[in-house]
Structure formats: C-alpha cells, structure tokens
Short mmCIF file of N, CA, C and O in Angstrom, two decimals:
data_model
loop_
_atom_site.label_atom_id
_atom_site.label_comp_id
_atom_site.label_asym_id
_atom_site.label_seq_id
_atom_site.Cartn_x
_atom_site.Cartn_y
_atom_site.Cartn_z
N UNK A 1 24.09 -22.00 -40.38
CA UNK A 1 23.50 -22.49 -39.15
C UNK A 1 24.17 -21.86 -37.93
O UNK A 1 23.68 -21.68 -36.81
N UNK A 2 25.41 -21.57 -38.37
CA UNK A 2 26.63 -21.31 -36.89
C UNK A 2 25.95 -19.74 -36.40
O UNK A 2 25.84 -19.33 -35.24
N UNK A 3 25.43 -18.81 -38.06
CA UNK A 3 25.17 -17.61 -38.02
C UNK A 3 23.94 -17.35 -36.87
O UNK A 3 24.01 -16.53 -35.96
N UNK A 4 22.65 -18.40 -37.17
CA UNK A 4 21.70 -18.23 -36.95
C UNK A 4 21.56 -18.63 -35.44
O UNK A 4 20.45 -18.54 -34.91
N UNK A 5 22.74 -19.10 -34.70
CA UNK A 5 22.41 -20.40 -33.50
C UNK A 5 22.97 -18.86 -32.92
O UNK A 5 22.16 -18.53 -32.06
N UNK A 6 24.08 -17.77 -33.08
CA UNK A 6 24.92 -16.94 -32.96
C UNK A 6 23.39 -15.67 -32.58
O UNK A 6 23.30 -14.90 -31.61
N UNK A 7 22.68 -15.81 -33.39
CA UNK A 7 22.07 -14.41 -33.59
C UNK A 7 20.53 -15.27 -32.20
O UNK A 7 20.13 -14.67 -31.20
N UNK A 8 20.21 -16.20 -32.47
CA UNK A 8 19.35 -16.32 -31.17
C UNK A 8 19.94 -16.25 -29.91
O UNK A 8 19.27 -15.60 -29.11
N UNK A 9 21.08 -16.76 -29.45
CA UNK A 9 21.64 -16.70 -27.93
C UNK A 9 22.00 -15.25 -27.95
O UNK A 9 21.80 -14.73 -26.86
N UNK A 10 22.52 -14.35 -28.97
CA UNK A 10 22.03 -13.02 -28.78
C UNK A 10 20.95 -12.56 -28.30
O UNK A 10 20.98 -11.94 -27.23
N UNK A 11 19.61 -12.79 -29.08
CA UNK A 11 18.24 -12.50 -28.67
C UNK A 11 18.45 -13.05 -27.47
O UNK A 11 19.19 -12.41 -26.72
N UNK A 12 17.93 -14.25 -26.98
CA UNK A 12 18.29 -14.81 -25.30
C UNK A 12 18.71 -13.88 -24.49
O UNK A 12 17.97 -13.29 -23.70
N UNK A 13 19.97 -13.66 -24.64
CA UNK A 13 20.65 -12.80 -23.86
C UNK A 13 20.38 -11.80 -23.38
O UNK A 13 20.31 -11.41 -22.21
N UNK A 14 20.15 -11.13 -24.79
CA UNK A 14 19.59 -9.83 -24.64
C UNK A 14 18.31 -9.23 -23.65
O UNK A 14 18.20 -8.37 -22.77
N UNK A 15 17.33 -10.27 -24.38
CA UNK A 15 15.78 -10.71 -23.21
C UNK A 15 15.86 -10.94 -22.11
O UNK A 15 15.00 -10.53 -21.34
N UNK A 16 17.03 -11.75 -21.62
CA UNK A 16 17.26 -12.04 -19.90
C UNK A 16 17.94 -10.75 -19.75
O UNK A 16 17.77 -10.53 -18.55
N UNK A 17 18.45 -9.97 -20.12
CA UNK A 17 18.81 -9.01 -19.50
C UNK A 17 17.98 -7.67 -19.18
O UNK A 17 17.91 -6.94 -18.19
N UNK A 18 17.37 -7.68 -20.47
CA UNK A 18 16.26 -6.60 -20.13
C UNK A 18 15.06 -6.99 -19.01
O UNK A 18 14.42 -6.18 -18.34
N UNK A 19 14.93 -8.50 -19.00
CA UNK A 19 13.86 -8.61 -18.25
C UNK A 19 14.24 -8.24 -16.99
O UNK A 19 13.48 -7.52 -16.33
N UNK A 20 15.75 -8.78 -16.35
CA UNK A 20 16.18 -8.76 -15.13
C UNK A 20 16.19 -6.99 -14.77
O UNK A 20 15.68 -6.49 -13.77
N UNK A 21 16.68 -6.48 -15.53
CA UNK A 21 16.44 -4.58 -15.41
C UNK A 21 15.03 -4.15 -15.32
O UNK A 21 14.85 -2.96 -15.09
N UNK A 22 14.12 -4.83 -15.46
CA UNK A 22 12.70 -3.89 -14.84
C UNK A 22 12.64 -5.17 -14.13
O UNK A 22 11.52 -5.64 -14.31
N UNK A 23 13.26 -5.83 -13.52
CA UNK A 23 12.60 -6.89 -12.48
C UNK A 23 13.58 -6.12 -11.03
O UNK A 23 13.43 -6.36 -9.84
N UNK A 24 14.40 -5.33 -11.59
CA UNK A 24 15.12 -4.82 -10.02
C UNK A 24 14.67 -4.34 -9.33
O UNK A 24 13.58 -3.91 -9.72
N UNK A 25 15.00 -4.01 -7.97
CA UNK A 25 14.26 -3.19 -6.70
C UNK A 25 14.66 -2.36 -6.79
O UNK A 25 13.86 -1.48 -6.47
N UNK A 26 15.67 -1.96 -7.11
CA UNK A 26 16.21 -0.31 -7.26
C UNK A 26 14.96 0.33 -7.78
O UNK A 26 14.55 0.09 -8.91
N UNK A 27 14.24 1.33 -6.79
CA UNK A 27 13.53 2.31 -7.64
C UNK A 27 14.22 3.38 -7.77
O UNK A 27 15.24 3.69 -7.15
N UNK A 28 13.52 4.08 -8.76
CA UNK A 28 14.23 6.01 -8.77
C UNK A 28 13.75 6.66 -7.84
O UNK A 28 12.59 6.51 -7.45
N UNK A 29 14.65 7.55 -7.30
CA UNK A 29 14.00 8.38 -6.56
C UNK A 29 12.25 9.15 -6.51
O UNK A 29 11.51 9.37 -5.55
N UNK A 30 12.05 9.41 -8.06
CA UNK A 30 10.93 9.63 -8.11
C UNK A 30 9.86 8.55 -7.50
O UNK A 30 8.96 8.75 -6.68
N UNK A 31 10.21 7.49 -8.10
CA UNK A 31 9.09 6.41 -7.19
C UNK A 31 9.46 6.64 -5.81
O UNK A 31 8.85 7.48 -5.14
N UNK A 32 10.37 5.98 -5.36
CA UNK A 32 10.47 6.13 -3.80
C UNK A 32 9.72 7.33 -3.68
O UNK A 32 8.58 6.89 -3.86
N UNK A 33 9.56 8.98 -3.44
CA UNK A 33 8.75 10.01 -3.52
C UNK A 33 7.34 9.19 -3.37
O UNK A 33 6.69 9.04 -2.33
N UNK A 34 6.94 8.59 -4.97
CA UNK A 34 5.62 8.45 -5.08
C UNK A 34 5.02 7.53 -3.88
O UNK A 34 3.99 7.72 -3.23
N UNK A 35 6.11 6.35 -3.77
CA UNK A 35 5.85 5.00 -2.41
C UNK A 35 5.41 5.81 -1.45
O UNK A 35 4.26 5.68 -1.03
N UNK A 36 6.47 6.99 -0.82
CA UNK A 36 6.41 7.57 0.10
C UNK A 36 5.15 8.01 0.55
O UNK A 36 4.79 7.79 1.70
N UNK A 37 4.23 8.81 -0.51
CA UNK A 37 3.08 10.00 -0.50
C UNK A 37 1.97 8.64 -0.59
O UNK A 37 1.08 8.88 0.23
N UNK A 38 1.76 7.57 -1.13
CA UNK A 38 0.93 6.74 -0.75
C UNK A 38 0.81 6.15 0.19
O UNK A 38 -0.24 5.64 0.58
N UNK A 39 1.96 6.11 0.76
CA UNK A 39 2.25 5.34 2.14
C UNK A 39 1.63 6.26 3.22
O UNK A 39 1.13 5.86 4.27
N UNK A 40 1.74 7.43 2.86
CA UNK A 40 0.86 8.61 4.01
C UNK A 40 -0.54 8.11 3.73
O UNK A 40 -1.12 7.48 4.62
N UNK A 41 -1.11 8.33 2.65
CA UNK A 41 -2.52 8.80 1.75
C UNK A 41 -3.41 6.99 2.42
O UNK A 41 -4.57 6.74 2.76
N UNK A 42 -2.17 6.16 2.33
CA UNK A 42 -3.07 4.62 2.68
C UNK A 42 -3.18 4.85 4.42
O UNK A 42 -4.29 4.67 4.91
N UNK A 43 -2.16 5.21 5.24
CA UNK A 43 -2.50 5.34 6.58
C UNK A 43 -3.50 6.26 7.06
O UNK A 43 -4.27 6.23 8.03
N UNK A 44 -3.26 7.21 6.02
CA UNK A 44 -4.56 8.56 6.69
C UNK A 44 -5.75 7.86 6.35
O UNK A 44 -6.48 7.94 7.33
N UNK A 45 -6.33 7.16 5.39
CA UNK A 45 -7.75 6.06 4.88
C UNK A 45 -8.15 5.85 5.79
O UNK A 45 -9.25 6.28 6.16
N UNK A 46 -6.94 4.69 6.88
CA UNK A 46 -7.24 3.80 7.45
C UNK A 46 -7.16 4.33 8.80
O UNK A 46 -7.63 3.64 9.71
N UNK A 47 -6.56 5.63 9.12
CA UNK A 47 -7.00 6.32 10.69
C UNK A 47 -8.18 6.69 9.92
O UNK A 47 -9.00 5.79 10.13
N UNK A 48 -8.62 7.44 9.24
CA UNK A 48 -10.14 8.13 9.09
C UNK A 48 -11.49 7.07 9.24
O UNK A 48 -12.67 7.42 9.24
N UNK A 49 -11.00 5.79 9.36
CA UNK A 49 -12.01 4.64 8.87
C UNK A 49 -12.28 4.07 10.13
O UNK A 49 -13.36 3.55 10.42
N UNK A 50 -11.20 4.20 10.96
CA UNK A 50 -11.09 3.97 12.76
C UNK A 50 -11.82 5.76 13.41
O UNK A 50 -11.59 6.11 14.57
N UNK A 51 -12.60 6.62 12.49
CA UNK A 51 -12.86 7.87 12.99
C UNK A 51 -11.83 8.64 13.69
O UNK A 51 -12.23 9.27 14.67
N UNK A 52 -10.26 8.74 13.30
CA UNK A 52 -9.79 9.57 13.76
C UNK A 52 -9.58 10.69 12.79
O UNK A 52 -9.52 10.41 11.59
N UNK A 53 -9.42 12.35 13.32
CA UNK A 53 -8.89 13.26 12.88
C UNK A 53 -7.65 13.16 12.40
O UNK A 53 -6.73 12.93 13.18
N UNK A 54 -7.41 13.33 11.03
CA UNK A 54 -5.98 13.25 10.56
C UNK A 54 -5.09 14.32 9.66
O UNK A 54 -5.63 14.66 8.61
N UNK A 55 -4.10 14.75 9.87
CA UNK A 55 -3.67 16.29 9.14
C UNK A 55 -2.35 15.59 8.37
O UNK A 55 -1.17 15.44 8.70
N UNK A 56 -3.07 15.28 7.29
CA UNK A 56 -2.00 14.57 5.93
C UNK A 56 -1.05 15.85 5.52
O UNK A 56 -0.21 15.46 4.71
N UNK A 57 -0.95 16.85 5.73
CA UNK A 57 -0.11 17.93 5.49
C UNK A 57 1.25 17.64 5.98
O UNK A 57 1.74 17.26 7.04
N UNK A 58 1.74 17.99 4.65
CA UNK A 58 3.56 17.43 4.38
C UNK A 58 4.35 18.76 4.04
O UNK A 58 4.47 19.07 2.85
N UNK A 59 4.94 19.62 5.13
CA UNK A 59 6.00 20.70 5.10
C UNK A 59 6.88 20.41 4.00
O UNK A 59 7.76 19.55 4.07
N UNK A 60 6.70 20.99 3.19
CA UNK A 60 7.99 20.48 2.32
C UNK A 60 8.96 21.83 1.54
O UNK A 60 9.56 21.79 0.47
N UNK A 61 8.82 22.99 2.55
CA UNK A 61 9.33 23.77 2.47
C UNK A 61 10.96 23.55 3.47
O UNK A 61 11.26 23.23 4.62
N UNK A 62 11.90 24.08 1.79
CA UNK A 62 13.34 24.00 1.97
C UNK A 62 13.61 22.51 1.63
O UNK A 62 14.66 21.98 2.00
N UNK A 63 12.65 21.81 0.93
CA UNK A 63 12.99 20.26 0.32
C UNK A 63 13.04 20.11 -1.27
O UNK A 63 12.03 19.97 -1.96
N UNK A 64 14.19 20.15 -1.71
CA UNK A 64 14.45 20.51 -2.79
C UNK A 64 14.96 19.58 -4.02
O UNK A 64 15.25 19.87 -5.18
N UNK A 65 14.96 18.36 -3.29
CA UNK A 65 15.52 17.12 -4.02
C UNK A 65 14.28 16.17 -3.26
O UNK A 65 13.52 16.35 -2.30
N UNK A 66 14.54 14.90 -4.37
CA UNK A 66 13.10 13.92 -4.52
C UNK A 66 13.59 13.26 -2.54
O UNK A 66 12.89 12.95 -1.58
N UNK A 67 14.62 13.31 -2.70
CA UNK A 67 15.37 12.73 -1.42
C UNK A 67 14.90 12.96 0.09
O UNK A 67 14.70 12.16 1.00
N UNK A 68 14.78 14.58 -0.01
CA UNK A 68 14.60 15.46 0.93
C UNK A 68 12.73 15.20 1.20
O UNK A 68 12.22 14.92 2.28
N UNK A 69 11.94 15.41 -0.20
CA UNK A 69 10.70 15.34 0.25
C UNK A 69 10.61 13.82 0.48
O UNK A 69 9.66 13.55 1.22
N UNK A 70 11.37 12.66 0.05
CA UNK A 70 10.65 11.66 0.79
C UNK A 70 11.14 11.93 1.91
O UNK A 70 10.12 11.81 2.59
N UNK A 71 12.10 12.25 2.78
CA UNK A 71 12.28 12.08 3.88
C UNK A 71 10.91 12.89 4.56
O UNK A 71 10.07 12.21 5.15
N UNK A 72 10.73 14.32 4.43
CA UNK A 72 9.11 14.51 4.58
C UNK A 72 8.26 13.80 4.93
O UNK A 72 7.88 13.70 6.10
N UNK A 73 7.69 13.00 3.71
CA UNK A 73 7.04 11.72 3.58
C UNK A 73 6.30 10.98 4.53
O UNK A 73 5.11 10.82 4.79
N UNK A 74 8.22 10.26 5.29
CA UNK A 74 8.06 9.34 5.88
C UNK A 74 8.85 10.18 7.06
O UNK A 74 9.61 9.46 7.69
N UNK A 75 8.83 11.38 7.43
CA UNK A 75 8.64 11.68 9.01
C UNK A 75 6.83 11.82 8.99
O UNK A 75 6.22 11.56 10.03
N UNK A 76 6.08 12.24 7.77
CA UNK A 76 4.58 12.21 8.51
C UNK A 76 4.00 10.48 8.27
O UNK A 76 3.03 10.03 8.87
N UNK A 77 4.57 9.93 7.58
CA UNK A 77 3.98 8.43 8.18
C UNK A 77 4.67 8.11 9.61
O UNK A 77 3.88 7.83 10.51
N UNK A 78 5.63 8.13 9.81
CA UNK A 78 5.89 7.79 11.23
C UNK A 78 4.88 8.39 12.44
O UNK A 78 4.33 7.91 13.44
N UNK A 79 4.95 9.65 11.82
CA UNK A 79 3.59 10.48 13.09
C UNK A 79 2.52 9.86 12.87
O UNK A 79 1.97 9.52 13.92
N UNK A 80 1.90 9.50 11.78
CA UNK A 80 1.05 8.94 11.12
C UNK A 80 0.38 7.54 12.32
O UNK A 80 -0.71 7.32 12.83
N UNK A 81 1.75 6.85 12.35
CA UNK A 81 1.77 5.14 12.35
C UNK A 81 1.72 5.41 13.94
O UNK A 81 0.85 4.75 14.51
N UNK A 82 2.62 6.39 14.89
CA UNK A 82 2.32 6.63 16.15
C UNK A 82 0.96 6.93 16.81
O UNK A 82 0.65 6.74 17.99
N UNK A 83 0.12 7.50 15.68
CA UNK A 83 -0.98 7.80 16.11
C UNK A 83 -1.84 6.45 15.87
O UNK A 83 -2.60 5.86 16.64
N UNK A 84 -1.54 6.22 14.80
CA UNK A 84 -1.97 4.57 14.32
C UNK A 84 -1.78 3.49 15.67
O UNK A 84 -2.74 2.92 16.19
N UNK A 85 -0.30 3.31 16.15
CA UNK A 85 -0.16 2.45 17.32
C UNK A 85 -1.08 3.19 18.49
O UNK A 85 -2.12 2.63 18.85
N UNK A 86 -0.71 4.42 19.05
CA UNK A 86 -1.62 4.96 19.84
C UNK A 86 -3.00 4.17 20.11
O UNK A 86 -3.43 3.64 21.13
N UNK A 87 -3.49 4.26 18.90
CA UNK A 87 -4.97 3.64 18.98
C UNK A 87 -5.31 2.45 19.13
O UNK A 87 -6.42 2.12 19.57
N UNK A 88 -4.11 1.37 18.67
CA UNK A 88 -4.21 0.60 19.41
C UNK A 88 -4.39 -0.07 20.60
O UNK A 88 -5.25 -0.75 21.15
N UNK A 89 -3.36 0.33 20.78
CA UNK A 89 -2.76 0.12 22.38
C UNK A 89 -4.21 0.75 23.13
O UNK A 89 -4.79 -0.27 23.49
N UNK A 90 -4.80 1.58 23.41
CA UNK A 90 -6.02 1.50 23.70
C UNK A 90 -7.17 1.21 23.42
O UNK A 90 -8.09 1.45 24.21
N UNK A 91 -7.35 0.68 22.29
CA UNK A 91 -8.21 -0.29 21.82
C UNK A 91 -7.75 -1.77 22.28
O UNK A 91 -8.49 -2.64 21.82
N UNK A 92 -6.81 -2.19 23.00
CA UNK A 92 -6.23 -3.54 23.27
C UNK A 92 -6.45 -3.31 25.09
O UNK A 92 -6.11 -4.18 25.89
N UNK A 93 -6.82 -2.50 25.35
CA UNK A 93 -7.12 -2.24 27.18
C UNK A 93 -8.60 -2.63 27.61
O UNK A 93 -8.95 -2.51 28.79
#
C-alpha cells in the first residue's frame, strides 16, 4: 500500500509540474517573433478596414537573431499604431 500511495503522489507531482510548464508566460523567442508579425498583420486589417494605405514591409536586413527581427516587428507596429492614433485623433475633431 506504502508502494502504491508512493508511486501516485509521484504521478501528482509529476502532472502539476508539467502542467505548470506549458501554463508559463515565458515564450521562446520564436513565438515572441511570431506575436510580433501578427501584431503588425492584425493592425494593418484594421487600418485597411478604416480605408487607409498601409506598407506592412518589415526591413529585416542585418537582423539576424529571432530578437533583432522582433525588434523590427514592433518598430513597424509602433509606426503602425501612430498612424492608427493619427486617425483617431481626427476622427475625434
């Protein structure tokens, strides 16, 4: 009985631990990358849907790590989101 009570709080254990490891926020760099390039691809939708002209083109020359192109990324969502506020702010006049 001592064996068997021994070998489930193993299992237990084991299960809370694996679950808690794909329940973390830590992504890999590769995701972050992927977050990044959707995070453009969902703002450009939603300027094109307000009829603006939008140039989703991401320089990613001399970016050589997942690191470097998200930073890419998210300098063209920021231009992105400026043009995004832009339109606001005169749509609110």
């Amino acid at each position: 009985m001592k064996k068997l009570t021994a070998i489930a709080a193993t299992f237990i254990t084991a299960s809370v631990l694996s679950t808690s490891a794909f329940a973390s926020n830590d992504d890999s760099p590769r995701e972050e990358l992927r977050s990044a390039k959707v995070g453009v691809a969902a703002l450009a939708v939603t300027l094109e849907n307000l009829g603006q002209t939008v140039d989703t083109s991401v320089d990613l020359n001399g970016a050589h790590t997942f690191g470097q192109k998200e930073a890419a990324y998210n300098a063209k969502h920021a231009e992105l989101q400026a043009q995004f506020d832009s339109l606001q702010l005169t749509s609110a006049e």
